[in-house]
């Protein structure tokens, strides 16, 4: 075998045909074989300065794990990744690598970067499919720490604290852990059996999981302190959906993307009546918004057999969705009505009948750097039977309302200091609850940072 593979293109990953996959919920991307993974791994030139590692919020030892793939020692590659990342099968699938590790890969200067995400996914799947796994050692002989919110941020903090020997309890409001990984990201991008496997890996480190506990209702932060938790990490995400504030949003058939995706993913509505929760979309669905969440909602509705149109007020160029997501949506037959803004949802007998949209044009760039959409006064009524609103989420105000001593930004983000502590002593926070809606890997990076700070805080306190 040549020392390096100097091909300028990534080894392609097989995908389900768009006209087949838009009718099922199985995973779109099918993963590499060992041969494909090794061919791709040979594209890594093992640069000394390792820019990819700096681009990774959890500092995965990327060149080292890729080198182990070329040597055929896939389990060692897994162990290398899991030194810093407890959710590699998830990250390999959903991280926006183009803005992180792959965005700064040396090979990307001339051609495509090394397919780091695909390789991470390959290694994690290999490990997760092993029949025998070496048992992990559980220490849990130090102080008690509570983690509130079991999304990627909470899971990462919990895993790191457990590895440091703390007795960690992870609380979540839902009946299952995983956060957006479980209730938001669709099965066809992130299979839930795989999320469950990585959840079990975290629990296997000695973390206790308590579901159906809403902190702020079932238990307060002060209750947790009284129960002997020396520190608390809040990672409750940004699950409060925004609405358009236009007439007609209360008609039957109008969903927030959050509700629609929770019904589809967590409650398996696409398998109704085998599962209890139904979801009505009708024949024509309007999805409002142009981000990743909108693409997930549109692609999910398409799989229920509907004709789906994304209505977005700017042009394709300004669309915040990852290029891969909008590309997949187009391939699967989603329609796009760009430069249109809904101004009214129209109904009949209590149900959605149509959406009145205003045509927009682009003006000068706004604070986000994207060209501002301007109204034209030209309207159109488009028939739809359901509307899924996907224009953003913010942190749920429950923690703030039940703890006035925790300061928040005007938009709801929890304020933290350099040590990731909130304005309440011993209470730390991170992930989407602090940053607003962001990404899995940034939430994980915040969880890692908080775990290290909680360790310092407890050691200083008890010295
Ligand atoms: C549909 C969708 C698709 C996305 N796709 C991608 C993607 O492809 N790639 C990517 O990188 N990012 C994606 N994101 C963003 C990403 O999922 C989030 O940035 C990430 O999940 C944030 O992690 P977190 O742990 O901070 O919060 P979350 O994942 O939101 O988890 C928060 C957890 O806290 C629990 N909780 C909330 N309040 C309480 C309370 N009071 N008491 C107890 N528990 C509570 C919730 O039940 C939840 O389990 C997507 C987001 C959505 C909505």
mmCIF file of N, CA and C in Angstrom, residues 333-413:
data_model
loop_
_atom_site.group_PDB
_atom_site.id
_atom_site.type_symbol
_atom_site.label_atom_id
_atom_site.label_comp_id
_atom_site.label_asym_id
_atom_site.label_seq_id
_atom_site.Cartn_x
_atom_site.Cartn_y
_atom_site.Cartn_z
ATOM 1 N N UNK A 333 -36.902 15.508 -2.834
ATOM 2 C CA UNK A 333 -38.129 16.036 -3.448
ATOM 3 C C UNK A 333 -38.861 17.081 -2.624
ATOM 4 N N UNK A 334 -38.159 17.739 -1.696
ATOM 5 C CA UNK A 334 -38.786 18.834 -0.939
ATOM 6 C C UNK A 334 -38.819 20.068 -1.854
ATOM 7 N N UNK A 335 -39.942 20.799 -1.847
ATOM 8 C CA UNK A 335 -40.031 22.042 -2.644
ATOM 9 C C UNK A 335 -39.541 23.207 -1.795
ATOM 10 N N UNK A 336 -38.960 24.205 -2.428
ATOM 11 C CA UNK A 336 -38.505 25.402 -1.696
ATOM 12 C C UNK A 336 -39.205 26.627 -2.252
ATOM 13 N N UNK A 337 -39.782 27.402 -1.359
ATOM 14 C CA UNK A 337 -40.412 28.667 -1.754
ATOM 15 C C UNK A 337 -39.602 29.732 -1.024
ATOM 16 N N UNK A 338 -38.456 30.091 -1.591
ATOM 17 C CA UNK A 338 -37.602 31.080 -0.934
ATOM 18 C C UNK A 338 -38.130 32.481 -1.217
ATOM 19 N N UNK A 339 -37.590 33.446 -0.452
ATOM 20 C CA UNK A 339 -38.000 34.841 -0.583
ATOM 21 C C UNK A 339 -39.512 35.002 -0.423
ATOM 22 N N UNK A 340 -40.087 34.254 0.531
ATOM 23 C CA UNK A 340 -41.495 34.392 0.885
ATOM 24 C C UNK A 340 -41.618 34.322 2.399
ATOM 25 N N UNK A 341 -42.523 35.103 2.942
ATOM 26 C CA UNK A 341 -42.698 35.169 4.398
ATOM 27 C C UNK A 341 -44.177 34.978 4.737
ATOM 28 N N UNK A 342 -44.503 34.000 5.613
ATOM 29 C CA UNK A 342 -45.919 33.824 5.973
ATOM 30 C C UNK A 342 -46.429 35.018 6.768
ATOM 31 N N UNK A 343 -47.603 35.507 6.434
ATOM 32 C CA UNK A 343 -48.185 36.624 7.191
ATOM 33 C C UNK A 343 -49.484 36.221 7.868
ATOM 34 N N UNK A 344 -50.102 35.116 7.413
ATOM 35 C CA UNK A 344 -51.337 34.645 8.045
ATOM 36 C C UNK A 344 -51.548 33.170 7.725
ATOM 37 N N UNK A 345 -52.016 32.435 8.747
ATOM 38 C CA UNK A 345 -52.402 31.037 8.490
ATOM 39 C C UNK A 345 -53.918 31.046 8.401
ATOM 40 N N UNK A 346 -54.458 30.517 7.317
ATOM 41 C CA UNK A 346 -55.914 30.592 7.103
ATOM 42 C C UNK A 346 -56.521 29.233 7.398
ATOM 43 N N UNK A 347 -57.739 29.219 7.957
ATOM 44 C CA UNK A 347 -58.326 27.948 8.368
ATOM 45 C C UNK A 347 -59.754 27.773 7.923
ATOM 46 N N UNK A 348 -60.230 26.531 8.131
ATOM 47 C CA UNK A 348 -61.631 26.200 7.843
ATOM 48 C C UNK A 348 -62.041 25.137 8.857
ATOM 49 N N UNK A 349 -63.146 25.324 9.548
ATOM 50 C CA UNK A 349 -63.602 24.393 10.587
ATOM 51 C C UNK A 349 -62.505 24.085 11.607
ATOM 52 N N UNK A 350 -61.715 25.059 11.920
ATOM 53 C CA UNK A 350 -60.696 24.888 12.955
ATOM 54 C C UNK A 350 -59.386 24.303 12.469
ATOM 55 N N UNK A 351 -59.316 23.914 11.191
ATOM 56 C CA UNK A 351 -58.092 23.286 10.662
ATOM 57 C C UNK A 351 -57.408 24.185 9.619
ATOM 58 N N UNK A 352 -56.105 24.013 9.478
ATOM 59 C CA UNK A 352 -55.351 24.804 8.493
ATOM 60 C C UNK A 352 -55.861 24.527 7.078
ATOM 61 N N UNK A 353 -56.011 25.607 6.297
ATOM 62 C CA UNK A 353 -56.492 25.453 4.917
ATOM 63 C C UNK A 353 -55.467 26.028 3.918
ATOM 64 N N UNK A 354 -54.792 27.114 4.349
ATOM 65 C CA UNK A 354 -53.851 27.777 3.436
ATOM 66 C C UNK A 354 -52.905 28.671 4.240
ATOM 67 N N UNK A 355 -51.845 29.104 3.592
ATOM 68 C CA UNK A 355 -50.945 30.078 4.223
ATOM 69 C C UNK A 355 -50.822 31.269 3.273
ATOM 70 N N UNK A 356 -51.035 32.461 3.840
ATOM 71 C CA UNK A 356 -50.880 33.674 3.025
ATOM 72 C C UNK A 356 -49.431 34.110 3.169
ATOM 73 N N UNK A 357 -48.716 34.213 2.057
ATOM 74 C CA UNK A 357 -47.292 34.577 2.117
ATOM 75 C C UNK A 357 -47.063 35.892 1.380
ATOM 76 N N UNK A 358 -46.078 36.619 1.861
ATOM 77 C CA UNK A 358 -45.710 37.874 1.190
ATOM 78 C C UNK A 358 -44.379 37.658 0.473
ATOM 79 N N UNK A 359 -44.285 38.150 -0.736
ATOM 80 C CA UNK A 359 -43.048 38.043 -1.500
ATOM 81 C C UNK A 359 -42.010 39.002 -0.906
ATOM 82 N N UNK A 360 -40.774 38.572 -0.800
ATOM 83 C CA UNK A 360 -39.723 39.394 -0.211
ATOM 84 C C UNK A 360 -38.623 39.663 -1.251
ATOM 85 N N UNK A 361 -37.838 40.725 -1.007
ATOM 86 C CA UNK A 361 -36.609 40.941 -1.800
ATOM 87 C C UNK A 361 -35.472 41.137 -0.804
ATOM 88 N N UNK A 362 -34.236 41.011 -1.268
ATOM 89 C CA UNK A 362 -33.112 41.159 -0.346
ATOM 90 C C UNK A 362 -32.571 42.582 -0.365
ATOM 91 N N UNK A 363 -32.332 43.116 0.859
ATOM 92 C CA UNK A 363 -31.746 44.449 0.977
ATOM 93 C C UNK A 363 -30.296 44.347 1.433
ATOM 94 N N UNK A 364 -29.867 45.330 2.190
ATOM 95 C CA UNK A 364 -28.486 45.369 2.711
ATOM 96 C C UNK A 364 -28.303 44.310 3.811
ATOM 97 N N UNK A 365 -27.047 43.880 4.072
ATOM 98 C CA UNK A 365 -26.825 42.909 5.156
ATOM 99 C C UNK A 365 -27.276 43.473 6.510
ATOM 100 N N UNK A 366 -27.816 42.580 7.384
ATOM 101 C CA UNK A 366 -28.204 42.988 8.732
ATOM 102 C C UNK A 366 -27.104 42.585 9.723
ATOM 103 N N UNK A 367 -27.416 42.620 11.040
ATOM 104 C CA UNK A 367 -26.411 42.325 12.071
ATOM 105 C C UNK A 367 -25.826 40.913 11.913
ATOM 106 N N UNK A 368 -26.590 39.980 11.340
ATOM 107 C CA UNK A 368 -26.095 38.604 11.176
ATOM 108 C C UNK A 368 -25.150 38.494 9.977
ATOM 109 N N UNK A 369 -25.013 39.589 9.207
ATOM 110 C CA UNK A 369 -24.139 39.568 8.026
ATOM 111 C C UNK A 369 -24.870 39.070 6.783
ATOM 112 N N UNK A 370 -26.114 38.590 6.965
ATOM 113 C CA UNK A 370 -26.869 38.098 5.812
ATOM 114 C C UNK A 370 -27.757 39.211 5.280
ATOM 115 N N UNK A 371 -28.029 39.175 3.975
ATOM 116 C CA UNK A 371 -28.860 40.244 3.409
ATOM 117 C C UNK A 371 -30.268 40.194 3.991
ATOM 118 N N UNK A 372 -30.741 41.374 4.381
ATOM 119 C CA UNK A 372 -32.030 41.488 5.085
ATOM 120 C C UNK A 372 -33.204 41.293 4.110
ATOM 121 N N UNK A 373 -34.213 40.476 4.510
ATOM 122 C CA UNK A 373 -35.386 40.333 3.635
ATOM 123 C C UNK A 373 -36.325 41.530 3.790
ATOM 124 N N UNK A 374 -36.758 42.101 2.682
ATOM 125 C CA UNK A 374 -37.635 43.277 2.742
ATOM 126 C C UNK A 374 -38.986 42.949 2.097
ATOM 127 N N UNK A 375 -40.098 43.418 2.714
ATOM 128 C CA UNK A 375 -41.429 43.095 2.169
ATOM 129 C C UNK A 375 -41.705 43.853 0.869
ATOM 130 N N UNK A 376 -42.513 43.242 -0.002
ATOM 131 C CA UNK A 376 -42.819 43.904 -1.280
ATOM 132 C C UNK A 376 -44.276 44.359 -1.358
ATOM 133 N N UNK A 377 -45.125 43.820 -0.417
ATOM 134 C CA UNK A 377 -46.555 44.154 -0.505
ATOM 135 C C UNK A 377 -47.288 43.269 -1.514
ATOM 136 N N UNK A 378 -46.606 42.277 -2.067
ATOM 137 C CA UNK A 378 -47.285 41.336 -3.002
ATOM 138 C C UNK A 378 -47.585 40.052 -2.245
ATOM 139 N N UNK A 379 -48.839 39.616 -2.261
ATOM 140 C CA UNK A 379 -49.248 38.458 -1.462
ATOM 141 C C UNK A 379 -49.762 37.317 -2.330
ATOM 142 N N UNK A 380 -49.736 36.117 -1.740
ATOM 143 C CA UNK A 380 -50.247 34.939 -2.434
ATOM 144 C C UNK A 380 -50.829 34.000 -1.383
ATOM 145 N N UNK A 381 -51.917 33.293 -1.692
ATOM 146 C CA UNK A 381 -52.456 32.292 -0.761
ATOM 147 C C UNK A 381 -52.132 30.914 -1.294
ATOM 148 N N UNK A 382 -51.432 30.118 -0.496
ATOM 149 C CA UNK A 382 -51.025 28.789 -0.968
ATOM 150 C C UNK A 382 -51.737 27.741 -0.116
ATOM 151 N N UNK A 383 -52.455 26.802 -0.745
ATOM 152 C CA UNK A 383 -53.169 25.791 0.048
ATOM 153 C C UNK A 383 -52.213 24.832 0.766
ATOM 154 N N UNK A 384 -52.425 24.638 2.065
ATOM 155 C CA UNK A 384 -51.659 23.662 2.864
ATOM 156 C C UNK A 384 -52.604 23.055 3.880
ATOM 157 N N UNK A 385 -52.295 21.843 4.343
ATOM 158 C CA UNK A 385 -53.127 21.215 5.376
ATOM 159 C C UNK A 385 -52.449 21.214 6.734
ATOM 160 N N UNK A 386 -51.165 21.487 6.758
ATOM 161 C CA UNK A 386 -50.492 21.634 8.059
ATOM 162 C C UNK A 386 -49.303 22.580 7.897
ATOM 163 N N UNK A 387 -48.891 23.128 9.041
ATOM 164 C CA UNK A 387 -47.781 24.094 9.042
ATOM 165 C C UNK A 387 -46.848 23.720 10.194
ATOM 166 N N UNK A 388 -45.559 23.601 9.885
ATOM 167 C CA UNK A 388 -44.580 23.292 10.938
ATOM 168 C C UNK A 388 -43.657 24.505 11.061
ATOM 169 N N UNK A 389 -43.699 25.136 12.232
ATOM 170 C CA UNK A 389 -42.941 26.379 12.400
ATOM 171 C C UNK A 389 -41.580 26.071 12.993
ATOM 172 N N UNK A 390 -40.563 26.466 12.265
ATOM 173 C CA UNK A 390 -39.211 26.108 12.659
ATOM 174 C C UNK A 390 -38.307 27.332 12.525
ATOM 175 N N UNK A 391 -38.535 28.277 13.430
ATOM 176 C CA UNK A 391 -37.795 29.545 13.299
ATOM 177 C C UNK A 391 -36.907 29.802 14.513
ATOM 178 N N UNK A 392 -36.632 28.758 15.288
ATOM 179 C CA UNK A 392 -35.674 28.917 16.391
ATOM 180 C C UNK A 392 -36.226 28.497 17.740
ATOM 181 N N UNK A 393 -35.305 28.251 18.671
ATOM 182 C CA UNK A 393 -35.665 27.882 20.045
ATOM 183 C C UNK A 393 -34.807 28.680 21.008
ATOM 184 N N UNK A 394 -35.316 28.830 22.237
ATOM 185 C CA UNK A 394 -34.500 29.482 23.268
ATOM 186 C C UNK A 394 -34.583 28.658 24.558
ATOM 187 N N UNK A 395 -33.731 28.975 25.546
ATOM 188 C CA UNK A 395 -33.754 28.198 26.786
ATOM 189 C C UNK A 395 -35.097 28.323 27.489
ATOM 190 N N UNK A 396 -35.532 27.206 28.081
ATOM 191 C CA UNK A 396 -36.777 27.206 28.850
ATOM 192 C C UNK A 396 -36.582 28.046 30.118
ATOM 193 N N UNK A 397 -37.529 28.958 30.438
ATOM 194 C CA UNK A 397 -37.302 29.868 31.578
ATOM 195 C C UNK A 397 -37.535 29.247 32.960
ATOM 196 N N UNK A 398 -37.843 27.946 33.038
ATOM 197 C CA UNK A 398 -38.210 27.342 34.326
ATOM 198 C C UNK A 398 -37.117 27.498 35.392
ATOM 199 N N UNK A 399 -35.874 27.224 35.018
ATOM 200 C CA UNK A 399 -34.786 27.303 36.007
ATOM 201 C C UNK A 399 -34.682 28.739 36.531
ATOM 202 N N UNK A 400 -34.762 29.688 35.607
ATOM 203 C CA UNK A 400 -34.678 31.101 35.980
ATOM 204 C C UNK A 400 -35.840 31.480 36.907
ATOM 205 N N UNK A 401 -37.071 31.078 36.513
ATOM 206 C CA UNK A 401 -38.248 31.466 37.301
ATOM 207 C C UNK A 401 -38.236 30.882 38.699
ATOM 208 N N UNK A 402 -37.652 29.690 38.839
ATOM 209 C CA UNK A 402 -37.662 29.064 40.166
ATOM 210 C C UNK A 402 -36.389 29.380 40.950
ATOM 211 N N UNK A 403 -35.433 30.088 40.317
ATOM 212 C CA UNK A 403 -34.188 30.464 41.000
ATOM 213 C C UNK A 403 -33.824 31.900 40.621
ATOM 214 N N UNK A 404 -34.473 32.876 41.238
ATOM 215 C CA UNK A 404 -34.220 34.277 40.846
ATOM 216 C C UNK A 404 -32.752 34.673 41.054
ATOM 217 N N UNK A 405 -32.007 33.900 41.882
ATOM 218 C CA UNK A 405 -30.580 34.234 42.079
ATOM 219 C C UNK A 405 -29.708 33.767 40.907
ATOM 220 N N UNK A 406 -30.287 33.056 39.944
ATOM 221 C CA UNK A 406 -29.512 32.689 38.740
ATOM 222 C C UNK A 406 -29.805 33.737 37.671
ATOM 223 N N UNK A 407 -28.773 34.506 37.296
ATOM 224 C CA UNK A 407 -29.008 35.576 36.317
ATOM 225 C C UNK A 407 -28.996 35.028 34.895
ATOM 226 N N UNK A 408 -29.829 35.633 34.072
ATOM 227 C CA UNK A 408 -29.885 35.207 32.663
ATOM 228 C C UNK A 408 -29.823 36.421 31.743
ATOM 229 N N UNK A 409 -29.478 36.153 30.497
ATOM 230 C CA UNK A 409 -29.519 37.203 29.463
ATOM 231 C C UNK A 409 -30.984 37.526 29.173
ATOM 232 N N UNK A 410 -31.226 38.645 28.467
ATOM 233 C CA UNK A 410 -32.617 39.022 28.181
ATOM 234 C C UNK A 410 -33.314 37.940 27.343
ATOM 235 N N UNK A 411 -32.551 37.187 26.519
ATOM 236 C CA UNK A 411 -33.178 36.164 25.673
ATOM 237 C C UNK A 411 -33.257 34.813 26.388
ATOM 238 N N UNK A 412 -32.793 34.762 27.646
ATOM 239 C CA UNK A 412 -32.998 33.535 28.438
ATOM 240 C C UNK A 412 -31.741 32.726 28.722
ATOM 241 N N UNK A 413 -30.638 33.007 28.013
ATOM 242 C CA UNK A 413 -29.401 32.238 28.240
ATOM 243 C C UNK A 413 -28.888 32.427 29.665
#
